[in-house]
């Protein structure tokens, strides 16, 4: 027995006639008779009382009518929901965004996507890039923004930002006003870092060690604006991406490019190579790749 059998049975009950039901379904009368008989044989009961041309449901038939209608309605609703998903009318996407990337690059993209696909729900989870990468890998997130490099064997990705970190110092600092600063010249400085679940928590010390010293970390925070305010209060130095530096108050903070070596800040969206990609997620990837490519 399948959904088609139930639909045929309900049509016979509705029309009280095999012939009229067959006409309504655009099939032959023997076909619909055979379908109903197969249901009766499978259930072991008589569902229809055949009185010549008039057909009436038996008590068992009336019981089947109620359940069959619920099943057919549920199936039709399911088909409608699946059609909506396939046509990108519905769905949920869980997106991980680091604070710096989320505030700078995504409000406009998210707004345009919601306007294009109003019934697709975007669940935004703000966290550090390292935590986001782990969550994408475990399936807790469908997609997320991380600082490159990442595990290219585990994830597909596209890079949408290629910048470097700049040095932030108090305007009265000895390095303020310089055209650039070699990383090795910062060995005696007090550093203000992002906390450990942020990618820069590891990237900056790695670069410093390559330059011949281990940084002296005096404060850690998860908020770039709080970090910049601590620099403005002359509590230490910090490093932030070029994009963020453009929004700082240059009366309170001096921004100096780093050199020999510089520290890259490359952002990418990643998703699991072996993970299921819903219709909505595939469209988000296409949409975000297209829109973010236009980001100045």
Coordinates of C-alpha atoms in Angstrom, one line a residue:
X1 CA 0.0 0.0 0.0
X2 CA 1.3 3.4 -0.9
X3 CA 0.0 7.0 -0.9
X4 CA -1.5 6.5 -4.3
X5 CA -3.7 3.7 -3.1
X6 CA -5.1 5.9 -0.3
X7 CA -5.8 8.7 -2.7
X8 CA -7.7 6.4 -5.0
X9 CA -9.7 5.0 -2.1
X10 CA -10.7 8.5 -0.9
X11 CA -11.8 9.5 -4.3
X12 CA -14.1 6.5 -4.6
X13 CA -15.6 7.4 -1.2
X14 CA -16.0 11.0 -2.2
X15 CA -17.8 10.3 -5.5
X16 CA -19.6 7.1 -4.2
X17 CA -18.7 5.6 -7.5
X18 CA -15.7 3.8 -9.1
X19 CA -16.5 5.2 -12.5
X20 CA -16.8 8.9 -11.4
X21 CA -13.7 8.6 -9.3
X22 CA -11.8 7.1 -12.3
X23 CA -12.9 10.0 -14.4
X24 CA -11.8 12.5 -11.8
X25 CA -8.4 10.9 -11.6
X26 CA -8.1 10.4 -15.3
X27 CA -7.5 6.7 -15.0
X28 CA -9.5 3.6 -16.0
X29 CA -12.2 2.2 -13.8
X30 CA -10.5 -1.3 -13.6
X31 CA -7.3 0.3 -12.4
X32 CA -9.0 2.1 -9.5
X33 CA -11.0 -1.0 -8.6
X34 CA -7.8 -3.1 -8.5
X35 CA -6.1 -0.5 -6.3
X36 CA -9.0 -0.5 -3.7
X37 CA -9.2 -4.3 -3.8
X38 CA -5.5 -4.5 -3.0
X39 CA -6.0 -2.4 0.1
X40 CA -8.8 -4.7 1.3
X41 CA -6.7 -7.7 0.7
X42 CA -3.8 -6.3 2.6
X43 CA -5.9 -5.2 5.6
X44 CA -8.1 -8.3 5.5
X45 CA -11.4 -6.2 5.7
X46 CA -14.1 -5.0 3.3
X47 CA -13.9 -1.2 3.0
X48 CA -16.6 -0.5 0.4
X49 CA -20.2 -1.9 0.2
X50 CA -20.8 -2.1 -3.5
X51 CA -24.5 -1.6 -4.2
X52 CA -24.7 -1.7 -8.0
X53 CA -23.5 1.7 -9.2
X54 CA -23.7 3.2 -5.7
X55 CA -20.7 2.6 -3.4
X56 CA -20.8 3.2 0.4
X57 CA -18.0 2.8 2.9
X58 CA -18.4 0.1 5.5
X59 CA -17.6 0.7 9.2
X60 CA -14.0 -0.3 8.6
X61 CA -14.0 1.9 5.5
X62 CA -15.1 4.9 7.5
X63 CA -12.3 4.3 10.0
X64 CA -9.8 4.1 7.1
X65 CA -11.2 7.3 5.6
X66 CA -10.3 9.3 8.7
X67 CA -6.7 8.0 8.9
X68 CA -6.2 8.0 5.1
X69 CA -7.1 11.7 4.9
X70 CA -4.6 12.6 7.6
X71 CA -1.9 10.6 5.8
X72 CA -2.7 12.2 2.5
X73 CA -2.8 15.7 3.9
X74 CA 0.5 15.2 5.7
X75 CA 2.1 13.9 2.5
X76 CA 0.8 16.9 0.5
X77 CA 2.2 19.3 3.2
X78 CA 5.5 17.4 3.1
X79 CA 5.7 17.7 -0.7
X80 CA 4.9 21.4 -0.4
X81 CA 7.6 22.0 2.2
X82 CA 10.1 20.1 0.1
X83 CA 9.2 22.1 -2.9
X84 CA 9.7 25.3 -0.8
X85 CA 13.2 24.1 0.3
X86 CA 14.2 23.1 -3.2
X87 CA 13.0 26.5 -4.5
X88 CA 15.0 28.2 -1.7
X89 CA 11.9 29.5 0.0
X90 CA 12.7 27.9 3.4
X91 CA 15.7 26.6 5.3
X92 CA 18.1 27.5 8.2
X93 CA 21.8 28.3 7.9
X94 CA 24.0 28.4 11.0
X95 CA 26.8 30.9 10.4
X96 CA 29.8 31.6 12.6
X97 CA 31.3 35.1 12.5
X98 CA 34.2 36.6 14.4
X99 CA 33.4 40.0 15.9
X100 CA 35.8 42.0 13.6
X101 CA 34.6 40.2 10.4
X102 CA 30.9 40.3 11.3
X103 CA 30.7 44.0 12.1
X104 CA 32.7 45.1 9.0
X105 CA 31.8 42.8 6.1
X106 CA 28.5 41.1 6.7
X107 CA 25.6 43.5 7.7
X108 CA 25.0 44.5 4.1
X109 CA 25.4 40.9 2.7
X110 CA 23.0 39.5 5.3
X111 CA 20.5 42.3 4.6
X112 CA 20.5 41.6 0.9
X113 CA 20.2 37.9 1.4
X114 CA 17.2 38.3 3.7
X115 CA 15.6 40.5 1.2
X116 CA 16.1 38.0 -1.6
X117 CA 15.2 34.9 0.6
X118 CA 12.9 36.2 3.4
X119 CA 11.9 32.7 4.6
X120 CA 15.5 31.4 5.0
X121 CA 16.5 31.8 8.6
X122 CA 20.1 32.9 9.3
X123 CA 21.4 31.9 12.8
X124 CA 24.4 34.1 13.5
X125 CA 26.9 32.8 16.1
X126 CA 29.6 35.3 17.1
X127 CA 32.8 33.8 18.4
X128 CA 36.5 33.6 17.9
X129 CA 37.8 32.1 14.6
X130 CA 39.4 29.1 16.3
X131 CA 36.1 28.2 18.0
X132 CA 34.2 28.7 14.7
X133 CA 36.6 26.4 12.8
X134 CA 36.1 23.6 15.4
X135 CA 32.3 24.1 15.3
X136 CA 32.2 23.9 11.5
X137 CA 34.3 20.7 11.7
X138 CA 32.0 19.1 14.3
X139 CA 28.8 20.1 12.5
X140 CA 27.7 22.6 15.0
X141 CA 27.9 25.3 12.3
X142 CA 27.1 25.0 8.6
X143 CA 29.6 27.6 7.6
X144 CA 31.9 30.1 9.3
X145 CA 34.5 32.8 8.8
X146 CA 38.1 32.0 9.9
X147 CA 41.5 33.5 9.6
X148 CA 43.6 31.7 7.1
X149 CA 45.4 29.3 6.8
X150 CA 43.1 26.5 7.7
X151 CA 42.9 22.7 7.1
X152 CA 42.4 22.6 3.3
X153 CA 41.9 18.8 3.4
X154 CA 38.9 19.1 5.7
X155 CA 37.3 22.3 4.4
X156 CA 36.3 24.0 1.2
X157 CA 36.6 27.8 1.3
X158 CA 36.9 31.1 -0.5
X159 CA 39.0 34.0 0.7
X160 CA 37.4 37.4 0.6
X161 CA 39.8 39.6 2.5
X162 CA 43.6 39.9 2.1
X163 CA 45.0 42.5 4.6
X164 CA 47.8 42.9 7.1
X165 CA 47.9 43.8 10.8
X166 CA 48.9 47.3 11.8
X167 CA 50.6 48.4 15.0
X168 CA 48.5 50.5 17.5
X169 CA 50.4 52.8 19.9
X170 CA 49.5 55.7 22.1
X171 CA 50.2 59.1 20.3
X172 CA 53.0 59.8 22.8
X173 CA 54.7 56.5 22.2
X174 CA 58.2 56.5 20.9
X175 CA 57.1 54.7 17.7
X176 CA 54.2 57.1 16.9
X177 CA 54.7 58.9 13.6
X178 CA 57.0 56.3 12.1
X179 CA 56.4 55.3 8.5
X180 CA 56.8 51.6 9.5
X181 CA 58.1 49.5 12.3
X182 CA 60.1 46.2 12.1
X183 CA 58.5 43.5 14.3
X184 CA 61.7 42.9 16.1
X185 CA 61.7 46.4 17.5
X186 CA 58.8 45.5 19.7
X187 CA 60.6 43.1 22.0
X188 CA 60.5 45.3 25.0
X189 CA 56.8 46.4 24.6
X190 CA 53.8 45.4 26.6
X191 CA 51.2 43.7 24.3
X192 CA 47.4 43.7 24.5
X193 CA 46.1 40.5 22.9
X194 CA 42.9 38.9 21.8
X195 CA 41.9 36.0 24.1
X196 CA 42.9 32.4 23.3
X197 CA 39.9 31.4 21.1
X198 CA 40.8 34.0 18.6
X199 CA 43.2 33.1 15.8
X200 CA 45.3 36.3 16.3
X201 CA 46.1 35.0 19.9
X202 CA 48.4 32.5 18.2
X203 CA 49.4 34.3 15.0
X204 CA 51.0 37.3 16.7
X205 CA 53.2 35.3 19.1
X206 CA 54.2 33.0 16.3
X207 CA 55.4 36.0 14.2
X208 CA 57.1 37.6 17.2
X209 CA 59.0 34.3 17.9
X210 CA 60.1 34.2 14.3
X211 CA 61.4 37.8 14.8
X212 CA 63.5 36.6 17.8
X213 CA 61.4 37.4 20.9
X214 CA 58.4 36.2 22.9
X215 CA 55.8 39.0 23.5
X216 CA 55.1 40.3 27.0
X217 CA 51.2 40.0 27.2
X218 CA 49.7 42.3 29.9
X219 CA 46.0 42.2 28.9
X220 CA 43.6 40.1 26.8
X221 CA 40.1 40.9 25.5
X222 CA 37.6 39.6 23.0
X223 CA 36.6 43.1 21.8
X224 CA 38.7 45.1 19.3
X225 CA 37.2 48.4 20.5
X226 CA 38.2 47.7 24.1
X227 CA 41.7 46.7 23.0
X228 CA 42.0 50.0 21.1
X229 CA 40.7 52.0 24.2
X230 CA 43.4 50.3 26.3
X231 CA 46.0 51.4 23.8
X232 CA 44.6 54.9 24.0
X233 CA 45.0 54.8 27.7
X234 CA 48.7 53.9 27.2
X235 CA 48.4 50.5 28.8
X236 CA 50.3 48.7 26.0
X237 CA 50.5 48.2 22.3
X238 CA 48.2 46.1 20.1
X239 CA 47.8 44.9 16.5
X240 CA 44.6 45.1 14.5
X241 CA 43.7 44.6 10.8
X242 CA 43.8 47.4 8.4
X243 CA 40.0 47.5 8.1
X244 CA 39.5 48.0 11.8
X245 CA 42.2 50.6 12.0
X246 CA 40.3 52.8 9.5
X247 CA 37.6 53.3 12.1
X248 CA 39.9 54.4 15.0
X249 CA 40.1 57.8 16.5
X250 CA 43.5 59.0 15.3
X251 CA 43.6 61.7 17.9
X252 CA 43.8 59.0 20.6
X253 CA 45.7 56.3 18.7
X254 CA 48.6 56.2 16.3
X255 CA 48.6 53.5 13.6
X256 CA 51.9 52.3 12.1
X257 CA 52.4 49.6 9.5
X258 CA 54.5 46.6 10.4
X259 CA 57.4 45.3 8.3
X260 CA 60.1 42.6 8.3
X261 CA 57.9 40.6 8.7
X262 CA 54.3 41.8 8.3
X263 CA 51.5 39.7 9.7
X264 CA 48.8 38.8 7.2
X265 CA 45.1 38.8 8.0
X266 CA 43.3 36.8 5.4
X267 CA 39.6 36.0 6.0
X268 CA 37.8 33.1 4.4
X269 CA 34.4 31.4 4.6
X270 CA 34.8 27.6 5.2
X271 CA 32.5 24.6 5.2
X272 CA 33.2 20.9 5.5
X273 CA 34.2 19.0 2.4
X274 CA 32.3 15.9 3.5
X275 CA 29.3 17.8 5.1
X276 CA 25.8 17.9 3.7
X277 CA 25.1 21.2 1.9
X278 CA 21.4 22.1 1.9
X279 CA 19.9 24.1 -1.0
X280 CA 19.8 27.1 1.3
X281 CA 23.5 26.7 2.2
X282 CA 24.6 26.3 -1.4
X283 CA 22.8 29.5 -2.3
X284 CA 24.3 31.4 0.7
X285 CA 27.8 30.3 -0.5
X286 CA 27.1 31.5 -4.0
X287 CA 25.5 34.7 -2.9
X288 CA 28.2 35.6 -0.3
X289 CA 31.0 34.8 -2.7
X290 CA 29.5 37.1 -5.3
X291 CA 28.7 40.0 -2.8
X292 CA 32.0 39.8 -0.8
X293 CA 34.0 39.9 -4.0
X294 CA 32.8 43.4 -4.3
X295 CA 33.9 44.5 -0.8
X296 CA 36.3 47.4 -1.2

